Structure formats: structure tokens, C-alpha cells
Short mmCIF file of C-alpha atoms in Angstrom, two decimals:
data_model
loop_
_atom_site.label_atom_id
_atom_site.label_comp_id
_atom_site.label_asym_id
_atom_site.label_seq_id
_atom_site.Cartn_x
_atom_site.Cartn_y
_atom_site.Cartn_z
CA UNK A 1 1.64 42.49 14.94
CA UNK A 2 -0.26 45.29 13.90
CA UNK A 3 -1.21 46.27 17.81
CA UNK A 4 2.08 45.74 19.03
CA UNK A 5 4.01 48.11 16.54
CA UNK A 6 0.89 51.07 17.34
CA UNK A 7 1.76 50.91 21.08
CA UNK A 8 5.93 50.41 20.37
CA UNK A 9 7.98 53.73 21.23
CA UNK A 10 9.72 53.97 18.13
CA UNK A 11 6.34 55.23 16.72
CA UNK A 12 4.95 58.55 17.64
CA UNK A 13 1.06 58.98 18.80
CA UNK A 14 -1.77 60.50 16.55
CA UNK A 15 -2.48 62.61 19.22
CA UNK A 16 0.44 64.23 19.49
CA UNK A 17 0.93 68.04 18.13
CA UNK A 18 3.81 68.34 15.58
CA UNK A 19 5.70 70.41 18.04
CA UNK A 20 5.56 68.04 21.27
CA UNK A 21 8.24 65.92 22.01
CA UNK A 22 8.37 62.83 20.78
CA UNK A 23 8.58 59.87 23.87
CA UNK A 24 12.32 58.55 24.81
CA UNK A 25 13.59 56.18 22.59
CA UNK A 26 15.60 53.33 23.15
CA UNK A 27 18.26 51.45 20.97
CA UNK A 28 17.93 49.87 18.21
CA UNK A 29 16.34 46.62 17.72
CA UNK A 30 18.82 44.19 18.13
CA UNK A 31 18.47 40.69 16.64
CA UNK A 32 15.88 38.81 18.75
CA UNK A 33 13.60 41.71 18.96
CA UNK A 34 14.06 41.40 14.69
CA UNK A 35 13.34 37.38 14.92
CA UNK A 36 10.22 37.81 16.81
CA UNK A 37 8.76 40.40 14.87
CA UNK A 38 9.46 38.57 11.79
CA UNK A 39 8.43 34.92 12.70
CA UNK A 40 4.95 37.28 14.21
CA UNK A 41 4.41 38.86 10.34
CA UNK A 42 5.12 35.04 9.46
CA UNK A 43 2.48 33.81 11.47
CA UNK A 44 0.05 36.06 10.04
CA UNK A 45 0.58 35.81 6.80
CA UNK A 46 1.09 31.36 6.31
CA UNK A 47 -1.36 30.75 9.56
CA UNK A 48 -4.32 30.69 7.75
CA UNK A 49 -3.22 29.25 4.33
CA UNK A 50 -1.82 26.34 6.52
CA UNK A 51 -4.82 25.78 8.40
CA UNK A 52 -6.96 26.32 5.19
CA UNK A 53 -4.92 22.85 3.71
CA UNK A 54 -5.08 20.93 6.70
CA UNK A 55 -8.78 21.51 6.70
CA UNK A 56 -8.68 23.10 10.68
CA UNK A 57 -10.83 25.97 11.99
CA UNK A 58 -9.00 28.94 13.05
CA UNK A 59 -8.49 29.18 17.15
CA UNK A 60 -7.57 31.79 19.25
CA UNK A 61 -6.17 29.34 21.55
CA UNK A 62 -2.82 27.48 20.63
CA UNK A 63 -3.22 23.66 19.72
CA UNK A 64 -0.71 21.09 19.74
CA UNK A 65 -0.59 17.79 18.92
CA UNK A 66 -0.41 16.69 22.63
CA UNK A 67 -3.24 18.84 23.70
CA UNK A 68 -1.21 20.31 26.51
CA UNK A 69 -2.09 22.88 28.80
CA UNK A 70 -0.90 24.48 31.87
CA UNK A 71 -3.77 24.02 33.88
CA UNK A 72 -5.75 21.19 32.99
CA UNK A 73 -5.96 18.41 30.75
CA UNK A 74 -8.46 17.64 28.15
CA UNK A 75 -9.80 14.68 26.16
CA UNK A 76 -9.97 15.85 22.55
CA UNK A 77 -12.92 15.56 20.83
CA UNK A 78 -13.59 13.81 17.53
CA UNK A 79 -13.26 16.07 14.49
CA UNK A 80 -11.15 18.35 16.79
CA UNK A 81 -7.90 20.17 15.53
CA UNK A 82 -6.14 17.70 17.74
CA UNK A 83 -8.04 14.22 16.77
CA UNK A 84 -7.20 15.38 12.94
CA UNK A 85 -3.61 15.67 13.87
CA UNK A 86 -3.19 12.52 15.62
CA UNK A 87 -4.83 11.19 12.41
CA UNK A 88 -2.36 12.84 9.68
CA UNK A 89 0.55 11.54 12.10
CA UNK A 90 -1.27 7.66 11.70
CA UNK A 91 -1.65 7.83 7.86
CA UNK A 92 1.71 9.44 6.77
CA UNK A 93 3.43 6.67 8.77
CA UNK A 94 0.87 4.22 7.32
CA UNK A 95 1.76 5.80 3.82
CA UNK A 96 5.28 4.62 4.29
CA UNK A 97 4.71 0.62 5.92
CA UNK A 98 1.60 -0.43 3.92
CA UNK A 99 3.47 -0.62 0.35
CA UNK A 100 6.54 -1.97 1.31
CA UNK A 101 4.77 -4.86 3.38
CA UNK A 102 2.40 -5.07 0.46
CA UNK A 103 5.49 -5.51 -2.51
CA UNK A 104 6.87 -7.32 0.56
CA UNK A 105 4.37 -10.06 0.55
CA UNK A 106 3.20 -9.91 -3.34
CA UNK A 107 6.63 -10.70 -3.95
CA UNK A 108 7.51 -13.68 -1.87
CA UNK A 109 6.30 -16.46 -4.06
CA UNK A 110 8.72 -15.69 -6.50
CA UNK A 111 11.49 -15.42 -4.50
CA UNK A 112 10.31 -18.66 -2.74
CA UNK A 113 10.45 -20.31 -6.14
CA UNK A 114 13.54 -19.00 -7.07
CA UNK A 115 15.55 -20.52 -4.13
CA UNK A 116 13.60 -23.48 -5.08
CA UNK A 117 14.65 -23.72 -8.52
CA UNK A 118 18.31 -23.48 -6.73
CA UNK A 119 17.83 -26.15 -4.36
CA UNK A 120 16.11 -28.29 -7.26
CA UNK A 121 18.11 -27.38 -10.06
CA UNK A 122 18.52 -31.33 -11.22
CA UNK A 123 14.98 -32.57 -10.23
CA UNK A 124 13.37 -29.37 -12.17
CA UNK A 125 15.66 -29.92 -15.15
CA UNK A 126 14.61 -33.24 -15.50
CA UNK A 127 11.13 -32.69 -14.75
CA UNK A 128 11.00 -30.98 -17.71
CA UNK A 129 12.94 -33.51 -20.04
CA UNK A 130 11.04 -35.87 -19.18
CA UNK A 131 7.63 -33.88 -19.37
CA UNK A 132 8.60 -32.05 -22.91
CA UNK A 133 11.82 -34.10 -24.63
CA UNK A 134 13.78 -30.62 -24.85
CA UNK A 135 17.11 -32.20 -23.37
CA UNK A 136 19.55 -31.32 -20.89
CA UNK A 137 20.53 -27.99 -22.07
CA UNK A 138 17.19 -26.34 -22.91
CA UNK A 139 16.22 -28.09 -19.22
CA UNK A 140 18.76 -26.22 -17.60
CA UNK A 141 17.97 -22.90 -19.48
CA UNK A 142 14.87 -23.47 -18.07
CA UNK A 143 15.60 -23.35 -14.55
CA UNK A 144 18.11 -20.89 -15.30
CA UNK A 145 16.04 -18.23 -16.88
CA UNK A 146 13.31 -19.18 -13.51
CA UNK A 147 15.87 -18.57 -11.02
CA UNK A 148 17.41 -15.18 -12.58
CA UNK A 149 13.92 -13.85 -13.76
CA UNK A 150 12.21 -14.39 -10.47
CA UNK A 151 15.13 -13.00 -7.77
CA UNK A 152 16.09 -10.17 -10.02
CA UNK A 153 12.75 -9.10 -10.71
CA UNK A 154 11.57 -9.45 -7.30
CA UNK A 155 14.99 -7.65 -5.99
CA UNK A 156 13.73 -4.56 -8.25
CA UNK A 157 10.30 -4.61 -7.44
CA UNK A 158 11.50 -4.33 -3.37
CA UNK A 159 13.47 -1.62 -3.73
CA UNK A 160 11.34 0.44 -6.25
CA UNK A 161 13.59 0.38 -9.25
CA UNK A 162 12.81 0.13 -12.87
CA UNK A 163 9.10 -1.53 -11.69
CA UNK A 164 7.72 -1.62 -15.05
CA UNK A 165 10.44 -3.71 -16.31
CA UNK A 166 10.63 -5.86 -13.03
CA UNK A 167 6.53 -6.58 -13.41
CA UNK A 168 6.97 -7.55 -16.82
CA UNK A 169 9.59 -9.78 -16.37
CA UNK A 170 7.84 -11.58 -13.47
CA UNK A 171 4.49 -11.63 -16.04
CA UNK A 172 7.04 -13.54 -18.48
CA UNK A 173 7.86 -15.86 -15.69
CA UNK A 174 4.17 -16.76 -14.97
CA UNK A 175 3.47 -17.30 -18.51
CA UNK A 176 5.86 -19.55 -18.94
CA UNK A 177 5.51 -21.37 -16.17
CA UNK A 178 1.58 -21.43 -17.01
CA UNK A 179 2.75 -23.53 -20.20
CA UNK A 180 5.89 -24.96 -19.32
CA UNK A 181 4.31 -26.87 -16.00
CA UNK A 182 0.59 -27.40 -17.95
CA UNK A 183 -1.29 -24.86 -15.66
CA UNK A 184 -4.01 -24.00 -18.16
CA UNK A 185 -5.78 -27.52 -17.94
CA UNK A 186 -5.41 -26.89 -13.90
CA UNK A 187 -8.20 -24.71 -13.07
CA UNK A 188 -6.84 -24.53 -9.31
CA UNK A 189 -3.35 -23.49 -10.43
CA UNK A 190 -4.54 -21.40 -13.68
CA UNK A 191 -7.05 -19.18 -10.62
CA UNK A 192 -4.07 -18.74 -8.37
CA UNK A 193 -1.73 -17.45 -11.54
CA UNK A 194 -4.54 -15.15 -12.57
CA UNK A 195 -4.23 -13.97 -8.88
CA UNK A 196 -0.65 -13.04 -8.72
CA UNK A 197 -0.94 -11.23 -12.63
CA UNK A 198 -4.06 -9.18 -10.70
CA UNK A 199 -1.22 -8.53 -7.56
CA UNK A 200 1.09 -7.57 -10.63
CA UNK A 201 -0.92 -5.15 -12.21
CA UNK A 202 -2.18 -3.48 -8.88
CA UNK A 203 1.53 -3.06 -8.41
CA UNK A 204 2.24 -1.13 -11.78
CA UNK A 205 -0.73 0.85 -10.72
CA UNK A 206 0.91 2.38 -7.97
CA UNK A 207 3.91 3.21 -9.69
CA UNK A 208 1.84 5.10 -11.69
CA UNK A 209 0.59 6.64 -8.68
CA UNK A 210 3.81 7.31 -7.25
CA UNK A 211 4.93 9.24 -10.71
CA UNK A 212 2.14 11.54 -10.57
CA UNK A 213 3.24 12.68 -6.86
CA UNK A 214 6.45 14.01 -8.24
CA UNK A 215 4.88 16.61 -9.41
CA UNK A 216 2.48 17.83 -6.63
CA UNK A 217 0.46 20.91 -7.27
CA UNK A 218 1.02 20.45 -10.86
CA UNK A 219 -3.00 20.29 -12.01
CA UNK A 220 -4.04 17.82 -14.47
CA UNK A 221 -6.50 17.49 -17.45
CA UNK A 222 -9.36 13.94 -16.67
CA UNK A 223 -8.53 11.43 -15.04
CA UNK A 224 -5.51 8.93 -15.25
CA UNK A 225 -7.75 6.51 -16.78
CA UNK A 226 -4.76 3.70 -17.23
CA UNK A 227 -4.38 4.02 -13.70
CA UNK A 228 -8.17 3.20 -13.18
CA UNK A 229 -8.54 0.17 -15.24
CA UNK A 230 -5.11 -1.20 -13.93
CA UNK A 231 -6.83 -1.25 -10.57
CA UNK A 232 -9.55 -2.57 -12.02
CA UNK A 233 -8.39 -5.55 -13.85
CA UNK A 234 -6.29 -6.09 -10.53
CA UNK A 235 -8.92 -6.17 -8.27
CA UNK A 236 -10.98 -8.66 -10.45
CA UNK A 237 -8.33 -11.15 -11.03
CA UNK A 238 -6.92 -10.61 -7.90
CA UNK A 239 -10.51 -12.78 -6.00
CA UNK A 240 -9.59 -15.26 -8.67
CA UNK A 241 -7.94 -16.96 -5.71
CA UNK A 242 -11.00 -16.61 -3.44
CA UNK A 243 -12.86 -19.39 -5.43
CA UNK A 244 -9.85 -22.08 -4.86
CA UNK A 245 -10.16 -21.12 -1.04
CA UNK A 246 -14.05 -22.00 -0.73
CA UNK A 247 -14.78 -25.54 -0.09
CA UNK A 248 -18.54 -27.13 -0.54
CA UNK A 249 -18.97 -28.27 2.82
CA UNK A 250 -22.64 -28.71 4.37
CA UNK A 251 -21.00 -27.84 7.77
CA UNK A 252 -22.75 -24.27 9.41
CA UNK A 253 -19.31 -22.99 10.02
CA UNK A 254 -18.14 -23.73 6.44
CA UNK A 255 -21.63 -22.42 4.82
CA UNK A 256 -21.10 -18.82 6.78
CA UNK A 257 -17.70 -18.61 6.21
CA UNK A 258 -17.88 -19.25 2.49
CA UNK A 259 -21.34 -16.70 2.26
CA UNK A 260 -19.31 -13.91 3.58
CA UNK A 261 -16.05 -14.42 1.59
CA UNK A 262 -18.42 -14.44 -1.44
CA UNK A 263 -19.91 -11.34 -0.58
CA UNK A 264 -16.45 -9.80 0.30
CA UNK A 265 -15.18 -10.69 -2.72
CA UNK A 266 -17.96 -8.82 -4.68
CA UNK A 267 -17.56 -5.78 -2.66
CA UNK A 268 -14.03 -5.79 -3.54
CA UNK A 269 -14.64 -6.68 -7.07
CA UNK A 270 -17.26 -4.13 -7.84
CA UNK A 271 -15.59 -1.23 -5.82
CA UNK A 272 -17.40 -0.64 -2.81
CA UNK A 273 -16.41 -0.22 0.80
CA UNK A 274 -13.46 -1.30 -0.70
CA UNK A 275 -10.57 -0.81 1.27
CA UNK A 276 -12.94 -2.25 4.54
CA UNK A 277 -13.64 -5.55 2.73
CA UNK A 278 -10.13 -5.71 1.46
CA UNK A 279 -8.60 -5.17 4.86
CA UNK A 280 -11.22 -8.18 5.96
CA UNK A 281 -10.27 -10.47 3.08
CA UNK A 282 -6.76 -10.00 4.62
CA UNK A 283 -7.36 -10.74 7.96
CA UNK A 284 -9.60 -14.05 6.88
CA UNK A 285 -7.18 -14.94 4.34
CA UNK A 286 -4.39 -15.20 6.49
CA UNK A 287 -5.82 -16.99 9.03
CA UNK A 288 -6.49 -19.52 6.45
CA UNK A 289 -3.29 -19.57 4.73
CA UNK A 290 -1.06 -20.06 8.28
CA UNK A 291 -4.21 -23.11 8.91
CA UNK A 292 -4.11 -24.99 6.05
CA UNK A 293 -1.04 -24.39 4.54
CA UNK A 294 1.22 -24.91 7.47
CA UNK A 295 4.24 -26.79 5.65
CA UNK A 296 6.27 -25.92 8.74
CA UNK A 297 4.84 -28.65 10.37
CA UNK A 298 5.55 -31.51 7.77
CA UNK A 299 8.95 -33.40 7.74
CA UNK A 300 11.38 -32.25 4.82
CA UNK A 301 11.50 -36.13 3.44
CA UNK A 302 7.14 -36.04 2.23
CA UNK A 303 6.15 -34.59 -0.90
CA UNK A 304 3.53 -32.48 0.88
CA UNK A 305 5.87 -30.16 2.10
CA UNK A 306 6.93 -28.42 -1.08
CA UNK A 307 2.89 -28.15 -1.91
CA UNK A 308 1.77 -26.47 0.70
CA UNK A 309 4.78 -24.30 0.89
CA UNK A 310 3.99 -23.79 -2.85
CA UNK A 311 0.14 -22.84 -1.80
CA UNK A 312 1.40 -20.86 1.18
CA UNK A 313 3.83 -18.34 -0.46
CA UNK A 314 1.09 -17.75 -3.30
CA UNK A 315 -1.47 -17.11 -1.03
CA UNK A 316 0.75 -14.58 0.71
CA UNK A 317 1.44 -12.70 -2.39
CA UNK A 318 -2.44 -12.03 -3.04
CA UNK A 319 -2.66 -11.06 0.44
CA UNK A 320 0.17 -8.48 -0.73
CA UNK A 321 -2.68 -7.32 -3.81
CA UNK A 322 -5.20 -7.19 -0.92
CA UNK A 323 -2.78 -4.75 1.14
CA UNK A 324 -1.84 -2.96 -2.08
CA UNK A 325 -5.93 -2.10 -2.40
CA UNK A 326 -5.94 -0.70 1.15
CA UNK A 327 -3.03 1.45 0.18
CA UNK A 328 -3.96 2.63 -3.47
CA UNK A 329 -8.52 2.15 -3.33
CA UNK A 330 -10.48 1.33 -5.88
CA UNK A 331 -9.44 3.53 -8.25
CA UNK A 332 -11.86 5.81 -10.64
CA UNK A 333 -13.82 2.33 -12.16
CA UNK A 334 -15.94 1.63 -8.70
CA UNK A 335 -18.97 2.62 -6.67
CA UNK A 336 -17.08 4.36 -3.88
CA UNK A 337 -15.90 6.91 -6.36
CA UNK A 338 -19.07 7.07 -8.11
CA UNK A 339 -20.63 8.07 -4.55
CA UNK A 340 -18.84 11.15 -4.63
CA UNK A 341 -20.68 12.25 -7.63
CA UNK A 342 -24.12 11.10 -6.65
#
């Protein structure tokens, strides 16, 4: 800007005597000429803060997203002011997908149980007369307080409402269900529950996260240590359902696939490459849940149906924890972020 007002006529030249003439000038600057010299002090002035957050090298040369030019075409180059916008464009729509598929899919078993409790009000109700004496009434409060806990609190979990009180409600719900349905003498059953309280508590974590972005900019004192061992516990708990998925089988096939699921689930466990061998665990886990646990395939009338649509649903909410560790990391209790201070 600075070149352009030195050679601009409404200025008069250094060389000039104090009696010469000054040069012709014309009108006054009417509004576009006023636009462009303003968004050109703009430019200036937020160019190189801007670049500065986005981490991009100053250019002469004028860089779009596209990579664009009026003569030729060029493949950008990794690291390259284009590749790194391409990038940004990938993870802030990422940002926006990952956690609602993730609350998405941690949330289905409960809603799946819910309708169940609905389409099984009687059979649940006496289920548990028979199992515990408590009568009719308490049998239908029962099945009452599963079918209302369960669809409410997954409703406010979906759309991002009062999360705290919708995780703690569904953590009722598994608790008693864990003692109303004799899960703790289960040790397949009482894994999977641990699961989906690890898939919980990953979720409060990133409410946690999601408060602390409200006020961006705002610098704070340590770390959010809460945060940290929520993700913590939640990645531990959450491979609880790993070890109900491996089966002792002498079979190559079975011996390599349960090696590397063990050693995925450590990585994930102890925090390193963690959002790799969660995003793996996802992919493998899936693959096995639509396998075994296709109840799609069974005829309404056999008992089997309602297990492995049980087993399904469950599996597909800790594949929802899995996603919500892509999205959120480790967290400060891990390797990865130890790495950045070794």
C-alpha cells in the first residue's frame, strides 16, 4: 500500500521545490477506490497474523485452496500451503460427523432395549416376578423405569442436552440391570457392562471438552486433569469387551487374529498410537459384530434372535467408545502425550 500511495497524484514529489506546481489532480476518491485501499491496509495488517495461526509460510504468490492458475496446473506438494488446506477442510468436517456417529452408535443399545422393554413389557415383568417375588406392580415399575430411563437418556445424550444428567441416568440403568438380571456372576455380561460404563465415561469426557471450547483463547492454569482420567478409566474399561470377543481356537487364522487384537487392545489401553489402533479395533470389531451377531438372519419365532440382537447393539455401542477415542485421543494419562515431553 505503501508504494502505491508514494506514486498516487494526490501526493506531491520530494523532489519538487516549494514553489513548482503541484501535478493535476483528479476527483476525489469515490467509494471503490476507498474499498480497495482499505481491504489493501487490511491485508497487510491480518495477512501475517493469519498465516502465523494456520502455521503457513508467507508467499509472494497467491494460494488457494484449488491451486489454480492461469497458465498451468500443479500437483501440490505435501506440507504445502495447499496440502495443509485441503487438510483443515477434512478435519473440521470430520470434527462435526465423528461425535455424532460416535453418541450415535454408543447409544443404540439402550435405545434397542428400550423398544424391547415395550415390545416385552409382560414377558419382562414376569421375568422378574418370577426371578425375585417382587409382584406385579414393582415388575411393572421395573420395566417402566427401563423403558423411560433408557429412551430419555439416550434422546438427551443425541442431541447434546443436559449430558451429565443423561450419562448418569443411563449408569443407573446399567446398575440396575447388572443386579436386577444377575450380571455380576456372568463374567461375559459383567465385561460387556463394564464396556458400555467405559463408552459412558469417554462420553462425559467430551462434554468436558466441548465446555472448555466456549471459551477459546481464554488461557488456563495445568491441565484438566478430570478430563484425563475420564479418558483414562474409559479407555481401560472400554477393551473390557475385547476379552469376550477372543475365542481359544488352535486354528492359524484364529491364533493371529486374537495376537493382534491383544496387542491393539494394549496400545489403546496404555495410550499409544492411540487413535491408529482405535480406528483398527473399529474396523475389526465391526466386521465381527455384522459376522457373528447377524440376528437379521434368524426367524423372529427362535430365542436366538433376541441374543444376538442383544450382543449386536452392545457391541455397536463400544464401537461408538472406540470412535469417541479417535475423536477426543488419549487424553493427558498416555504415552503419546508423554512423547511430546520426551
Amino acid at each position: 500500500m505503501n508504494g502505491s500511495l508514494r506514486s498516487s497524484t494526490h501526493f506531491q514529489c520530494k523532489n519538487t521545490p516549494p514553489t513548482a506546481q503541484p501535478h493535476p489532480v483528479r476527483g476525489p476518491m469515490d467509494c471503490a477506490d476507498i474499498i480497495v485501499e482499505l481491504l489493501k491496509l487490511i491485508n497487510q495488517v491480518l495477512a501475517p497474523t493469519i498465516l502465523k495461526q494456520l502455521q503457513l509460510e508467507p508467499r509472494t504468490e497467491r494460494v488457494s485452496c484449488s491451486y489454480r492458475r492461469e497458465t498451468t496446473w500443479h500437483k501440490p506438494k505435501r506440507g504445502s500451503p495447499v496440502s495443509k488446506c485441503n487438510s483443515f477442510k477434512v478435519l473440521r468436517y470430520g470434527k462435526h460427523i465423528l461425535p455424532t456417529l460416535a453418541r450415535l452408535c454408543l447409544v443404540s443399545t439402550f435405545i434397542e432395549d428400550g423398544i424391547r422393554m415395550w415390545m416385552q413389557w409382560s414377558e419382562q415383568r414376569d421375568y422378574m416376578n418370577v426371578s425375585w417375588g417382587i409382584g406385579w406392580f414393582l415388575g411393572s415399575a421395573f420395566v417402566l423405569v427401563n423403558l423411560v430411563g433408557q429412551l430419555a437418556g439416550s434422546g438427551l445424550v443425541i442431541a447434546r442436552f443436559k449430558v451429565d444428567a443423561a450419562c448418569a441416568l443411563l449408569f443407573f440403568i446399567v446398575f440396575l440391570q447388572t443386579v436386577a438380571y444377575s450380571i455380576l456372576w456372568d463374567l461375559h455380561f459383567l465385561l460387556r457392562n463394564l464396556s458400555l460404563v467405559g463408552a459412558l465415561l469417554l462420553l462425559i469426557a467430551e462434554r468436558r471438552v466441548e465446555g472448555k471450547s466456549l471459551f477459546a483463547g481464554i488461557p488456563t492454569l495445568g491441565e484438566n486433569k478430570p478430563k484425563n482420567y475420564l479418558q483414562l478409566s474409559g479407555r481401560i474399561l472400554l477393551v473390557c469387551m475385547f476379552v469376550t470377543v477372543l475365542k481359544l481356537e488352535l486354528s492359524i487364522v484364529q491364533v493371529i487374529q486374537n495376537i493382534v487384537a491383544s496387542a491393539l487392545m494394549v496400545l489403546v489401553t496404555v495410550g499409544y498410537k492411540t487413535k491408529l489402533s482405535a480406528l483398527v479395533l473399529v474396523l475389526w470389531l465391526s466386521a465381527v459384530n455384522f459376522y457373528s451377531n447377524a440376528w437379521w438372519t434368524i426367524p423372529s419365532y427362535k430365542p436366538m434372535r433376541d441374543f444376538l440382537k442383544y450382543d449386536f447393539f452392545q457391541t455397536l455401542s463400544v464401537i461408538g467408545g472406540l470412535l469417541m477415542v479417535v475423536y477426543l485421543g488419549p487424553g493427558g494419562v498416555s504415552m503419546d502425550e508423554h512423547k511430546k515431553k520426551w
